[in-house]
C-alpha positions as a Markdown table, in Angstrom:
| # | Residue | x | y | z |
|---|---|---|---|---|
| 1 | Met | 56.2 | -21.3 | 124.0 |
| 2 | Met | 53.3 | -20.0 | 125.1 |
| 3 | Asn | 51.4 | -16.9 | 125.3 |
| 4 | Val | 49.5 | -16.6 | 128.2 |
| 5 | Trp | 47.0 | -13.7 | 129.7 |
| 6 | Gly | 44.8 | -13.7 | 133.2 |
| 7 | Met | 42.1 | -11.7 | 135.0 |
| 8 | Thr | 40.7 | -11.7 | 138.3 |
| 9 | Asp | 37.2 | -9.8 | 139.5 |
| 10 | Val | 35.6 | -9.9 | 142.6 |
| 11 | Gly | 32.3 | -9.4 | 140.7 |
| 12 | Leu | 28.9 | -7.6 | 141.3 |
| 13 | Ile | 28.3 | -9.2 | 144.5 |
| 14 | Arg | 30.9 | -10.5 | 146.7 |
| 15 | Ser | 32.6 | -7.9 | 149.1 |
| 16 | Glu | 35.6 | -9.9 | 148.9 |
| 17 | Asn | 37.8 | -11.4 | 145.9 |
| 18 | Gln | 38.8 | -15.0 | 147.6 |
| 19 | Asp | 40.3 | -15.9 | 143.9 |
| 20 | Ala | 43.8 | -16.2 | 142.9 |
| 21 | Tyr | 46.2 | -16.8 | 140.3 |
| 22 | Ala | 49.7 | -17.1 | 139.6 |
| 23 | Val | 51.5 | -17.7 | 136.7 |
| 24 | Arg | 55.7 | -18.6 | 136.1 |
| 25 | Ala | 57.5 | -19.1 | 132.8 |
| 26 | Glu | 61.1 | -21.2 | 133.3 |
| 27 | Asp | 63.3 | -23.6 | 131.8 |
| 28 | Gly | 60.5 | -24.6 | 128.7 |
| 29 | Phe | 58.0 | -24.9 | 131.4 |
| 30 | Thr | 54.8 | -22.7 | 131.9 |
| 31 | Val | 52.5 | -23.6 | 134.9 |
| 32 | Cys | 49.9 | -21.7 | 135.9 |
| 33 | Val | 47.1 | -22.3 | 138.4 |
| 34 | Val | 44.0 | -20.7 | 139.4 |
| 35 | Cys | 42.1 | -21.0 | 142.9 |
| 36 | Asp | 39.0 | -20.4 | 144.4 |
| 37 | Gly | 38.6 | -20.0 | 148.1 |
| 38 | Met | 36.2 | -21.0 | 150.7 |
| 39 | Gly | 36.2 | -20.2 | 154.2 |
| 40 | Gly | 34.1 | -17.1 | 155.2 |
| 41 | Pro | 35.6 | -13.9 | 155.6 |
| 42 | Gly | 39.4 | -14.0 | 155.4 |
| 43 | Gly | 39.8 | -17.5 | 155.3 |
| 44 | Gly | 39.2 | -17.8 | 151.5 |
| 45 | Arg | 41.1 | -15.6 | 150.4 |
| 46 | Leu | 44.1 | -17.0 | 152.7 |
| 47 | Ala | 43.6 | -20.1 | 151.2 |
| 48 | Ser | 43.7 | -19.7 | 147.5 |
| 49 | Ser | 46.7 | -17.3 | 147.9 |
| 50 | Leu | 48.5 | -20.2 | 150.4 |
| 51 | Ala | 47.7 | -23.2 | 147.6 |
| 52 | Val | 48.6 | -20.6 | 144.4 |
| 53 | Asp | 52.1 | -19.9 | 146.4 |
| 54 | Ala | 52.9 | -23.6 | 147.4 |
| 55 | Phe | 52.1 | -25.1 | 143.8 |
| 56 | Leu | 53.8 | -22.9 | 141.7 |
| 57 | Ser | 56.8 | -23.1 | 144.4 |
| 58 | Ser | 56.8 | -26.7 | 144.5 |
| 59 | Cys | 56.6 | -26.6 | 140.6 |
| 60 | Met | 59.4 | -24.2 | 139.7 |
| 61 | Ala | 61.9 | -26.1 | 142.6 |
| 62 | Asn | 60.8 | -29.7 | 140.7 |
| 63 | Leu | 60.4 | -29.0 | 136.8 |
| 64 | Arg | 63.3 | -30.2 | 134.9 |
| 65 | Pro | 63.7 | -30.1 | 131.0 |
| 66 | Asp | 64.3 | -33.3 | 130.5 |
| 67 | Met | 61.5 | -34.7 | 132.1 |
| 68 | Thr | 59.0 | -37.6 | 130.9 |
| 69 | Ala | 55.2 | -37.0 | 130.8 |
| 70 | Gln | 54.9 | -39.2 | 133.6 |
| 71 | Gln | 57.6 | -37.2 | 135.4 |
| 72 | Val | 55.9 | -34.1 | 135.2 |
| 73 | Gln | 52.7 | -35.4 | 136.3 |
| 74 | Glu | 54.4 | -36.7 | 139.5 |
| 75 | Val | 55.8 | -33.4 | 140.0 |
| 76 | Ala | 52.3 | -31.5 | 139.2 |
| 77 | Glu | 51.0 | -34.1 | 141.8 |
| 78 | Phe | 53.3 | -33.5 | 144.8 |
| 79 | Ala | 52.7 | -29.7 | 144.5 |
| 80 | Val | 49.4 | -30.3 | 144.6 |
| 81 | Ala | 49.8 | -32.0 | 147.8 |
| 82 | Ala | 52.0 | -29.2 | 149.2 |
| 83 | Ala | 49.4 | -27.1 | 148.5 |
| 84 | Asn | 47.2 | -28.7 | 150.4 |
| 85 | Thr | 49.6 | -29.5 | 153.6 |
| 86 | Ala | 50.0 | -25.2 | 153.0 |
| 87 | Val | 46.4 | -24.3 | 153.6 |
| 88 | Tyr | 45.3 | -28.0 | 156.2 |
| 89 | Glu | 48.4 | -26.6 | 158.1 |
| 90 | Arg | 47.7 | -23.1 | 158.5 |
| 91 | Ser | 44.4 | -23.7 | 159.2 |
| 92 | Val | 44.7 | -25.9 | 162.3 |
| 93 | Arg | 47.4 | -23.1 | 163.4 |
| 94 | Asp | 44.8 | -20.5 | 163.3 |
| 95 | Gly | 42.1 | -22.0 | 163.8 |
| 96 | Leu | 40.5 | -21.9 | 160.5 |
| 97 | Arg | 39.3 | -25.2 | 160.5 |
| 98 | Gly | 36.9 | -25.5 | 157.0 |
| 99 | Met | 39.4 | -22.9 | 155.4 |
| 100 | Gly | 39.8 | -24.4 | 151.5 |
| 101 | Thr | 40.1 | -24.0 | 148.2 |
| 102 | Thr | 39.4 | -25.5 | 144.6 |
| 103 | Leu | 42.4 | -26.1 | 142.3 |
| 104 | Val | 42.8 | -26.3 | 138.8 |
| 105 | Ser | 46.4 | -25.8 | 137.0 |
| 106 | Ala | 48.0 | -26.2 | 134.0 |
| 107 | Val | 52.1 | -27.4 | 133.3 |
| 108 | Ala | 52.8 | -26.7 | 129.7 |
| 109 | Trp | 55.7 | -27.8 | 127.8 |
| 110 | Gly | 56.9 | -28.7 | 124.2 |
| 111 | Glu | 53.4 | -29.3 | 122.5 |
| 112 | Gln | 51.8 | -31.0 | 125.5 |
| 113 | Ala | 50.0 | -30.1 | 128.4 |
| 114 | Leu | 49.5 | -31.8 | 132.3 |
| 115 | Leu | 46.3 | -30.1 | 133.6 |
| 116 | Ser | 45.1 | -30.8 | 137.4 |
| 117 | Asn | 42.4 | -30.2 | 139.4 |
| 118 | Val | 40.2 | -30.5 | 143.0 |
| 119 | Gly | 37.2 | -29.1 | 143.3 |
| 120 | Asp | 35.0 | -27.4 | 140.6 |
| 121 | Ser | 37.2 | -24.9 | 138.9 |
| 122 | Arg | 37.9 | -26.0 | 135.2 |
| 123 | Ala | 40.0 | -26.1 | 132.0 |
| 124 | Tyr | 39.1 | -26.3 | 128.7 |
| 125 | Val | 40.9 | -26.6 | 125.3 |
| 126 | Ile | 39.2 | -24.1 | 122.5 |
| 127 | Arg | 40.8 | -25.4 | 119.1 |
| 128 | Pro | 40.2 | -23.2 | 116.2 |
| 129 | Gly | 39.4 | -24.4 | 113.0 |
| 130 | Gly | 36.3 | -25.9 | 113.5 |
| 131 | Gly | 37.7 | -27.8 | 116.6 |
| 132 | Gly | 35.7 | -26.1 | 118.9 |
| 133 | Ile | 36.0 | -26.3 | 122.7 |
| 134 | Ser | 36.2 | -28.9 | 125.3 |
| 135 | Arg | 36.1 | -29.6 | 128.9 |
| 136 | Val | 38.9 | -31.6 | 130.1 |
| 137 | Thr | 38.5 | -31.7 | 134.0 |
| 138 | Lys | 35.6 | -32.9 | 135.8 |
| 139 | Asp | 34.0 | -31.3 | 138.6 |
| 140 | His | 34.3 | -32.9 | 141.9 |
| 141 | Ser | 30.5 | -31.5 | 143.0 |
| 142 | Leu | 27.1 | -32.9 | 143.7 |
| 143 | Val | 25.3 | -31.7 | 140.4 |
| 144 | Glu | 28.5 | -33.2 | 138.6 |
| 145 | Arg | 27.2 | -36.7 | 140.3 |
| 146 | Leu | 23.8 | -36.2 | 139.4 |
| 147 | Val | 24.7 | -35.4 | 135.3 |
| 148 | Asp | 26.4 | -38.4 | 135.9 |
| 149 | Lys | 23.7 | -40.0 | 136.9 |
| 150 | Gly | 21.5 | -38.8 | 134.0 |
| 151 | Ala | 19.5 | -37.2 | 136.3 |
| 152 | Ile | 19.8 | -33.5 | 135.5 |
| 153 | Thr | 21.3 | -32.5 | 132.1 |
| 154 | Ala | 24.6 | -30.6 | 132.1 |
| 155 | Glu | 22.5 | -27.2 | 131.0 |
| 156 | Glu | 20.4 | -27.9 | 134.2 |
| 157 | Ala | 23.2 | -28.3 | 136.3 |
| 158 | Arg | 24.2 | -24.3 | 135.7 |
| 159 | Ser | 21.1 | -23.4 | 138.1 |
| 160 | Tyr | 20.3 | -26.6 | 139.8 |
| 161 | Pro | 20.1 | -26.1 | 143.6 |
| 162 | Gly | 23.3 | -26.4 | 145.2 |
| 163 | Arg | 25.4 | -26.7 | 142.4 |
| 164 | Asn | 28.4 | -25.0 | 144.6 |
| 165 | Leu | 28.7 | -28.0 | 146.6 |
| 166 | Ile | 31.7 | -29.5 | 145.9 |
| 167 | Thr | 33.0 | -33.2 | 146.9 |
| 168 | Arg | 36.6 | -32.5 | 147.3 |
| 169 | Ala | 38.9 | -29.3 | 148.0 |
| 170 | Leu | 42.5 | -28.6 | 149.4 |
| 171 | Gly | 42.6 | -27.8 | 153.1 |
| 172 | Pro | 39.7 | -29.3 | 155.0 |
| 173 | Asp | 41.7 | -32.9 | 155.5 |
| 174 | Pro | 45.0 | -33.7 | 155.4 |
| 175 | Glu | 45.4 | -35.1 | 152.4 |
| 176 | Ala | 43.9 | -34.2 | 149.0 |
| 177 | Leu | 43.6 | -36.1 | 145.8 |
| 178 | Ser | 43.9 | -34.8 | 142.6 |
| 179 | Asp | 42.5 | -35.8 | 138.9 |
| 180 | Ser | 45.4 | -35.6 | 136.2 |
| 181 | Tyr | 45.1 | -35.2 | 132.1 |
| 182 | Arg | 47.4 | -35.0 | 130.2 |
| 183 | Ile | 46.6 | -33.3 | 126.2 |
| 184 | Asp | 48.4 | -32.5 | 123.2 |
| 185 | Leu | 48.6 | -29.1 | 122.1 |
| 186 | Arg | 48.7 | -27.8 | 118.1 |
| 187 | Pro | 49.9 | -24.3 | 117.5 |
| 188 | Gly | 46.9 | -21.8 | 117.4 |
| 189 | Asp | 45.7 | -24.3 | 120.9 |
| 190 | Tyr | 44.0 | -22.6 | 123.6 |
| 191 | Leu | 43.9 | -23.6 | 127.1 |
| 192 | Leu | 41.4 | -21.8 | 129.2 |
| 193 | Leu | 41.4 | -22.2 | 133.3 |
| 194 | Cys | 38.7 | -20.8 | 135.0 |
| 195 | Thr | 36.8 | -20.7 | 138.4 |
| 196 | Asp | 32.9 | -21.2 | 138.8 |
| 197 | Gly | 32.3 | -17.1 | 138.7 |
| 198 | Leu | 32.9 | -17.5 | 134.9 |
| 199 | Val | 31.2 | -20.9 | 134.2 |
| 200 | Ser | 28.1 | -20.0 | 136.0 |
| 201 | Thr | 27.5 | -16.8 | 134.1 |
| 202 | Ala | 28.8 | -17.6 | 130.2 |
| 203 | Thr | 28.0 | -20.6 | 128.4 |
| 204 | Asp | 30.8 | -22.9 | 126.8 |
| 205 | Gln | 29.5 | -21.5 | 123.3 |
| 206 | Glu | 30.6 | -17.5 | 124.3 |
| 207 | Met | 33.3 | -18.6 | 126.2 |
| 208 | Glu | 34.6 | -20.2 | 122.7 |
| 209 | Arg | 33.2 | -17.4 | 120.6 |
| 210 | Glu | 35.2 | -14.6 | 122.5 |
| 211 | Ile | 38.0 | -16.8 | 122.7 |
| 212 | Leu | 38.1 | -17.1 | 118.8 |
| 213 | Arg | 37.3 | -13.6 | 118.4 |
| 214 | Gly | 40.5 | -12.4 | 117.9 |
| 215 | Asp | 42.8 | -10.1 | 119.9 |
| 216 | Asp | 43.6 | -12.0 | 122.8 |
| 217 | Asn | 44.7 | -9.2 | 125.0 |
| 218 | Ala | 40.8 | -8.3 | 125.0 |
| 219 | Cys | 38.9 | -11.7 | 125.3 |
| 220 | Leu | 39.3 | -12.1 | 128.9 |
| 221 | Asp | 37.5 | -8.4 | 129.3 |
| 222 | Arg | 34.7 | -9.3 | 127.3 |
| 223 | Leu | 34.5 | -12.6 | 129.3 |
| 224 | Leu | 34.2 | -10.9 | 132.4 |
| 225 | Asp | 31.5 | -8.3 | 130.7 |
| 226 | Ile | 29.5 | -11.3 | 130.0 |
| 227 | Ala | 30.2 | -12.4 | 133.5 |
| 228 | Arg | 28.9 | -9.0 | 134.9 |
| 229 | Asp | 25.7 | -9.1 | 132.2 |
| 230 | Gln | 24.4 | -11.7 | 134.2 |
| 231 | Gly | 24.9 | -10.0 | 137.3 |
| 232 | Ala | 28.6 | -11.6 | 138.3 |
| 233 | Pro | 27.3 | -13.1 | 141.8 |
| 234 | Asp | 31.1 | -14.7 | 142.6 |
| 235 | Asn | 34.4 | -13.8 | 142.0 |
| 236 | Val | 35.7 | -14.1 | 138.3 |
| 237 | Thr | 39.3 | -15.2 | 137.8 |
| 238 | Ala | 40.7 | -16.8 | 133.9 |
| 239 | Val | 44.0 | -17.9 | 132.9 |
| 240 | Leu | 44.2 | -18.0 | 128.9 |
| 241 | Leu | 47.3 | -20.0 | 127.2 |
| 242 | Arg | 47.7 | -20.1 | 123.6 |
| 243 | Gln | 50.2 | -22.6 | 121.6 |
| 244 | Gln | 52.1 | -20.5 | 119.0 |
């Protein structure tokens, strides 16, 4: 059983919120998805909305209570492909080539979760009792490649020029490749899904601190306050799940 909270905000600079998220709980599964659209006025917002709807619909149509972890992964991968198709076909139909979106998702059931991502929206696990915060997903971005090569540090990547340039997205191409991660959940564990609007303004330590401070209903508001204190130059979206 999961408790879930979510928030999205346009930030202090952008005129339009191109992020989107959705949550659904059914048949023992909790499905969450967060997307960060791109493609200019209208295009990014449309892309993220289409991807969220397609991913969620596909998951809920195909998940079954008796599935193995491998089968759940296959459902999630199929849902990512469905989301990509929805965005790509709409972009071709409406002449919005280049429209796209990131995606990070969680399918949680029992004491485990299957996480998927495309682009630079992230998933973290936060464990109370000294377990700390760990990033689960890996960004598909140019700066992540530089970090992997040892050319820059993870801290330098937060402000590195071109940090928003991603190497994978849903929508620009007929097919898109996602990464999948399966994790075990303990009672009290948190999962955080968020767009780069939060990552670029709040440190991992700040996210851990606010989530573990207590008052789950207010911790996302506190994280949004941190983003705003840092100028909130981008849309800010986060979904928080807690294992009961």
